[in-house]
Amino acid sequence: MKVLILNSVLRFALIPRKYTKNSQNFSLHLRNEMTGLEFTANCKYLLQEKIYVTILEQPTDFKFRNKYEIELKNGTETLYLGKLIILEQGTDIQNYNYGNSKFSFRE
């Protein structure tokens, strides 16, 4: 699970299924788990031991506690599948309990 903080640099690292040296055909696809909204984020990629992804523009769908399925593709080939959650600045990530309409939220 990747964690991004609202109104800060939206950056995370991942280890792909298959490593490539060319990021020209990369695309990051996100799907909101609650609403089903799908979109492609505008990103910059840095290839080192891991792939570092920086989302350049904060999508309007990014809201506190939203969870997303993420898929990094190289053309049509899937390099990474995972989950992403959006939190606010100052959230205690170590002791965080996710809450939505189906679950209770503990502060």
PDB file of C-alpha atoms in Angstrom:
ATOM      1  CA  MET A   1       0.000   0.000   0.000  1.00  0.00           C
ATOM      2  CA  LYS A   2       1.402   3.344  -1.071  1.00  0.00           C
ATOM      3  CA  VAL A   3       0.547   6.428   1.013  1.00  0.00           C
ATOM      4  CA  LEU A   4       0.380   9.957  -0.403  1.00  0.00           C
ATOM      5  CA  ILE A   5      -0.141  13.127   1.628  1.00  0.00           C
ATOM      6  CA  LEU A   6      -2.441  15.823   0.219  1.00  0.00           C
ATOM      7  CA  ASN A   7      -0.886  19.196  -0.693  1.00  0.00           C
ATOM      8  CA  SER A   8       2.666  17.858  -0.619  1.00  0.00           C
ATOM      9  CA  VAL A   9       4.978  16.263  -3.159  1.00  0.00           C
ATOM     10  CA  LEU A  10       3.098  13.241  -4.500  1.00  0.00           C
ATOM     11  CA  ARG A  11       5.968  10.777  -4.818  1.00  0.00           C
ATOM     12  CA  PHE A  12       6.346   7.058  -4.171  1.00  0.00           C
ATOM     13  CA  ALA A  13       8.698   4.217  -5.098  1.00  0.00           C
ATOM     14  CA  LEU A  14       7.836   0.809  -6.446  1.00  0.00           C
ATOM     15  CA  ILE A  15       9.516  -2.388  -7.534  1.00  0.00           C
ATOM     16  CA  PRO A  16       8.174  -3.518 -10.919  1.00  0.00           C
ATOM     17  CA  ARG A  17       7.428  -7.083 -12.026  1.00  0.00           C
ATOM     18  CA  LYS A  18       9.763  -6.582 -14.973  1.00  0.00           C
ATOM     19  CA  TYR A  19      12.452  -3.919 -15.093  1.00  0.00           C
ATOM     20  CA  THR A  20      13.001  -1.733 -18.148  1.00  0.00           C
ATOM     21  CA  LYS A  21      15.497   1.019 -18.921  1.00  0.00           C
ATOM     22  CA  ASN A  22      13.104   3.185 -20.944  1.00  0.00           C
ATOM     23  CA  SER A  23      10.275   5.120 -19.290  1.00  0.00           C
ATOM     24  CA  GLN A  24       8.953   6.865 -22.434  1.00  0.00           C
ATOM     25  CA  ASN A  25       5.888   4.595 -22.711  1.00  0.00           C
ATOM     26  CA  PHE A  26       5.048   4.531 -18.979  1.00  0.00           C
ATOM     27  CA  SER A  27       1.547   5.440 -17.834  1.00  0.00           C
ATOM     28  CA  LEU A  28       0.038   5.360 -14.344  1.00  0.00           C
ATOM     29  CA  HIS A  29      -3.634   4.347 -14.238  1.00  0.00           C
ATOM     30  CA  LEU A  30      -5.706   4.860 -11.085  1.00  0.00           C
ATOM     31  CA  ARG A  31      -9.194   3.618 -10.174  1.00  0.00           C
ATOM     32  CA  ASN A  32     -11.072   4.994  -7.153  1.00  0.00           C
ATOM     33  CA  GLU A  33     -12.251   1.962  -5.164  1.00  0.00           C
ATOM     34  CA  MET A  34     -15.414   3.667  -3.857  1.00  0.00           C
ATOM     35  CA  THR A  35     -16.674   5.476  -6.978  1.00  0.00           C
ATOM     36  CA  GLY A  36     -15.059   3.414  -9.737  1.00  0.00           C
ATOM     37  CA  LEU A  37     -13.699   6.567 -11.412  1.00  0.00           C
ATOM     38  CA  GLU A  38     -10.711   5.716 -13.619  1.00  0.00           C
ATOM     39  CA  PHE A  39      -8.065   8.157 -14.829  1.00  0.00           C
ATOM     40  CA  THR A  40      -4.434   8.396 -15.910  1.00  0.00           C
ATOM     41  CA  ALA A  41      -2.172  10.608 -13.810  1.00  0.00           C
ATOM     42  CA  ASN A  42       0.385  12.999 -15.303  1.00  0.00           C
ATOM     43  CA  CYS A  43       3.684  11.674 -13.917  1.00  0.00           C
ATOM     44  CA  LYS A  44       7.457  11.856 -14.081  1.00  0.00           C
ATOM     45  CA  TYR A  45       9.450   8.635 -13.685  1.00  0.00           C
ATOM     46  CA  LEU A  46      12.974   8.096 -12.377  1.00  0.00           C
ATOM     47  CA  LEU A  47      14.555   4.691 -13.001  1.00  0.00           C
ATOM     48  CA  GLN A  48      17.117   3.509 -10.459  1.00  0.00           C
ATOM     49  CA  GLU A  49      17.049   0.354  -8.321  1.00  0.00           C
ATOM     50  CA  LYS A  50      13.327   1.093  -7.983  1.00  0.00           C
ATOM     51  CA  ILE A  51      10.988   3.151 -10.137  1.00  0.00           C
ATOM     52  CA  TYR A  52      10.276   6.495  -8.486  1.00  0.00           C
ATOM     53  CA  VAL A  53       6.957   8.001  -9.556  1.00  0.00           C
ATOM     54  CA  THR A  54       6.140  11.681  -9.037  1.00  0.00           C
ATOM     55  CA  ILE A  55       2.602  12.805  -9.823  1.00  0.00           C
ATOM     56  CA  LEU A  56       3.043  16.253 -11.338  1.00  0.00           C
ATOM     57  CA  GLU A  57      -0.511  17.611 -10.940  1.00  0.00           C
ATOM     58  CA  GLN A  58      -2.715  16.654  -8.014  1.00  0.00           C
ATOM     59  CA  PRO A  59      -5.836  15.036  -9.540  1.00  0.00           C
ATOM     60  CA  THR A  60      -9.135  16.629  -8.494  1.00  0.00           C
ATOM     61  CA  ASP A  61     -10.376  13.222  -7.288  1.00  0.00           C
ATOM     62  CA  PHE A  62      -7.640  13.047  -4.617  1.00  0.00           C
ATOM     63  CA  LYS A  63      -9.502  13.521  -1.334  1.00  0.00           C
ATOM     64  CA  PHE A  64      -8.733  12.505   2.250  1.00  0.00           C
ATOM     65  CA  ARG A  65      -9.223   8.728   2.780  1.00  0.00           C
ATOM     66  CA  ASN A  66      -9.737   7.900  -0.905  1.00  0.00           C
ATOM     67  CA  LYS A  67      -8.246   4.550  -1.881  1.00  0.00           C
ATOM     68  CA  TYR A  68      -7.126   3.662  -5.386  1.00  0.00           C
ATOM     69  CA  GLU A  69      -6.032   0.656  -7.357  1.00  0.00           C
ATOM     70  CA  ILE A  70      -2.893   1.630  -9.261  1.00  0.00           C
ATOM     71  CA  GLU A  71      -1.436   0.075 -12.384  1.00  0.00           C
ATOM     72  CA  LEU A  72       1.846   1.121 -13.967  1.00  0.00           C
ATOM     73  CA  LYS A  73       2.035   0.171 -17.616  1.00  0.00           C
ATOM     74  CA  ASN A  74       4.787   0.234 -20.197  1.00  0.00           C
ATOM     75  CA  GLY A  75       2.705   0.494 -23.360  1.00  0.00           C
ATOM     76  CA  THR A  76       0.260  -2.404 -22.941  1.00  0.00           C
ATOM     77  CA  GLU A  77       2.433  -4.435 -20.542  1.00  0.00           C
ATOM     78  CA  THR A  78       1.603  -4.186 -16.820  1.00  0.00           C
ATOM     79  CA  LEU A  79       4.723  -3.522 -14.738  1.00  0.00           C
ATOM     80  CA  TYR A  80       3.106  -2.986 -11.322  1.00  0.00           C
ATOM     81  CA  LEU A  81      -0.264  -3.478  -9.605  1.00  0.00           C
ATOM     82  CA  GLY A  82      -0.944  -2.084  -6.153  1.00  0.00           C
ATOM     83  CA  LYS A  83      -3.019   0.090  -3.831  1.00  0.00           C
ATOM     84  CA  LEU A  84      -2.776   3.747  -2.878  1.00  0.00           C
ATOM     85  CA  ILE A  85      -4.396   5.789  -0.096  1.00  0.00           C
ATOM     86  CA  ILE A  86      -4.600   9.575   0.234  1.00  0.00           C
ATOM     87  CA  LEU A  87      -4.136  11.113   3.701  1.00  0.00           C
ATOM     88  CA  GLU A  88      -3.925  14.637   5.112  1.00  0.00           C
ATOM     89  CA  GLN A  89      -0.822  16.361   6.437  1.00  0.00           C
ATOM     90  CA  GLY A  90      -0.197  15.428  10.069  1.00  0.00           C
ATOM     91  CA  THR A  91      -1.934  12.030   9.924  1.00  0.00           C
ATOM     92  CA  ASP A  92      -0.272   9.458  12.193  1.00  0.00           C
ATOM     93  CA  ILE A  93       0.502   6.906   9.483  1.00  0.00           C
ATOM     94  CA  GLN A  94       2.003   4.395  11.910  1.00  0.00           C
ATOM     95  CA  ASN A  95      -1.238   4.082  13.936  1.00  0.00           C
ATOM     96  CA  TYR A  96      -3.743   4.890  11.176  1.00  0.00           C
ATOM     97  CA  ASN A  97      -7.016   2.924  10.968  1.00  0.00           C
ATOM     98  CA  TYR A  98      -8.845   3.361   7.667  1.00  0.00           C
ATOM     99  CA  GLY A  99     -12.513   4.284   7.946  1.00  0.00           C
ATOM    100  CA  ASN A 100     -15.359   4.857   5.535  1.00  0.00           C
ATOM    101  CA  SER A 101     -19.115   4.361   5.533  1.00  0.00           C
ATOM    102  CA  LYS A 102     -18.682   0.604   6.058  1.00  0.00           C
ATOM    103  CA  PHE A 103     -16.214   0.894   8.940  1.00  0.00           C
ATOM    104  CA  SER A 104     -15.816   3.096  11.975  1.00  0.00           C
ATOM    105  CA  PHE A 105     -12.981   5.626  12.113  1.00  0.00           C
ATOM    106  CA  ARG A 106     -10.858   5.903  15.259  1.00  0.00           C
ATOM    107  CA  GLU A 107      -8.902   9.113  15.927  1.00  0.00           C
TER     108      GLU A 107
END
